[in-house]
Amino acid sequence: MLLLVWLLMLFVLYVIVKLWASAFGGEIKSISTKYSGSQLLQKKYKDQEKSVRLEEVDGAKLVKTVAENMEEIFRRKAEATRRLVEAAEEAHLQHEENPDLQYEYFNAVLINEVDEDGNSVELGGEFILEPNDHFNNLSVNLSLSVVQVPTNMYNKDPDIVNGVYWSEALNKVFVDNFERDPSLIWQYFGSAKGFFRQYPGVKWHPDEHGVISFDCRNRKWYIQAATSPKDVVILVDVSGSMKGLRLTIARQTVSSILDTLGDDDFFNIIAYNQEIHYVEPCLNGTLVQADRTNKDHFREHLDKLFAKGIGLLGEALAEAFTILNEFNQAGRGSVCSRAIMLVTDGATKMYDDVFAKYNWPERKVRIFPYLIGRESAFADNLKWMACTNKGYFSQISTLADVQENVMRYLHVMSRPKVIDHEHDTVWTEAYVDSAVSPHYAACLYRRALSQHSNSIRIQCSQYSQWPNK
Ligand SMILES: *[C@@H]1O[C@H](CO)[C@@H](O)[C@H](O)[C@H]1NC(C)=O
Ligand SMILES: *[C@@H]1O[C@H](CO)[C@@H](O)[C@H](O)[C@H]1NC(C)=O
Ligand SMILES: *[C@@H]1O[C@H](CO)[C@@H](O)[C@H](O)[C@H]1NC(C)=O
């Protein structure tokens, strides 16, 4: 009888596994059919059957040729990026920062816009665009790039204007790169100041809500190139004082931190009051890969946080250090940089005992405290934690401040790369071309699908920063 039950269980298991396998297989098949256009190919072959003849090929030779061709494609893309990096560094070196600089540039959103009287708006101006086959029939300008500035930033901020001014030098490199390698599509430059220069020039349109949420510093290619892979534990204070607006800002802060993490990174989120609560209790004591699915899953749990009780930061810190260290020692995770992001409205103590136990003297884990709210009575302890643990302190008083403040930690994390003058070329995974605004992305994507000519791209980026300027 026991045996029968076992056999039955085995059989059930077998059926489940089989179901999985066939569901999985079916999924793969439908994806590959959708994206490879294999049915179209089969039909084309059928039409041509009479004129088709069989020819034997040497598989090894074929693979070698394909590999060589691929290598050449990658080499040329990396070469184009390298030329841009060199030009950018040179132009930046020659540039004297001038806070009063007045400079009109072509803003991607404002070009060809006119006011009620028919006059060009500021930073707009006439910008000639022509449809181009190579760019999915989008209207582009092949001699100039355009500049996009995130919506929450001022178009004429001196930092932006200076950056846009010196990076004009990239226009001729963009054009030259495209002449040398006509298979190139979009070329861009993303600045740590937030502006984004894109070649060829193209007009950007806001989405149906009238906004463009694009910030180049949130894109995977930017983050991957700017920082090494990292393990991150986010600690969120949910003690009673965080009630209301502070908790809303805290949630937004955590969500923005998640935006800056990518497939190479690992993370977890712990909420604390007098106890510690993993926001996803199933993932207690570990870190997970910061891929889109995991990030979305954690975001859903953020909405369930509520504030009560008192905050005992010491235990939360100890827990964070413990999982970061265990994960690192096990050789899992990113094995590179480690950080604790602390989202709170203040700390009454310095917790030097905790740091002494887990992080000093090596200070392998950086601490980035985000002080939520307008008060700064409890800021000193947090500042001290940042300073003594190679981190950076920020205060976030309103929802509008969140993104800009969260982004700052990236500069700190990229410092070692700058000091080492690293110029690695970083390859992202393949992208479906969604280069432009979300609006464009959606329609390009639909167009691509309807034409069976889905354009998958691999992006290549390099990071560069100038330490002493
Ligand atoms: C790009 O736009 C500028 C400014 O409108 C114009 O002078 C130039 O001729 C355009 N280039 C092309 C290739 O259309
Ligand atoms: C672009 O438009 C031309 C003419 O209108 C058409 O022949 C061509 O197939 C289109 N190309 C793409 C990629 O849509
Ligand atoms: C994590 O799991 C362990 C063992 O299952 C349990 O003892 C511990 O209380 C859990 N911790 C938290 C914070 O949920």
PDB file of C-alpha atoms in Angstrom, residues 52 75 147-148 151 190 195 218 244 247 316 330 379 395 420 427 433 458 462:
ATOM      1  CA  VAL A  52      15.663  25.926 -54.125  1.00  0.00           C
ATOM      2  CA  ARG A  75      34.400  45.719 -32.215  1.00  0.00           C
ATOM      3  CA  VAL A 147      19.234  67.405 -25.830  1.00  0.00           C
ATOM      4  CA  GLN A 148      16.626  66.128 -23.409  1.00  0.00           C
ATOM      5  CA  THR A 151      11.042  67.126 -16.465  1.00  0.00           C
ATOM      6  CA  GLY A 190      24.058  60.559 -20.778  1.00  0.00           C
ATOM      7  CA  PHE A 195      20.882  65.802 -19.564  1.00  0.00           C
ATOM      8  CA  ASN A 218      17.798  55.590 -14.595  1.00  0.00           C
ATOM      9  CA  GLY A 244       1.521  60.081   6.791  1.00  0.00           C
ATOM     10  CA  LEU A 247       5.901  57.177   4.837  1.00  0.00           C
ATOM     11  CA  ALA A 316      18.040  46.348  11.725  1.00  0.00           C
ATOM     12  CA  ALA A 330      29.214  32.420   0.263  1.00  0.00           C
ATOM     13  CA  ALA A 379      20.505  64.689  11.077  1.00  0.00           C
ATOM     14  CA  GLN A 395      17.810  64.895   3.141  1.00  0.00           C
ATOM     15  CA  ASP A 420      41.236  53.921 -11.282  1.00  0.00           C
ATOM     16  CA  TRP A 427      27.516  45.559 -22.967  1.00  0.00           C
ATOM     17  CA  ASP A 433      14.505  49.537 -29.558  1.00  0.00           C
ATOM     18  CA  ILE A 458      22.504  45.575 -28.000  1.00  0.00           C
ATOM     19  CA  GLN A 462      31.286  53.525 -21.390  1.00  0.00           C
TER      20      GLN A 462
END
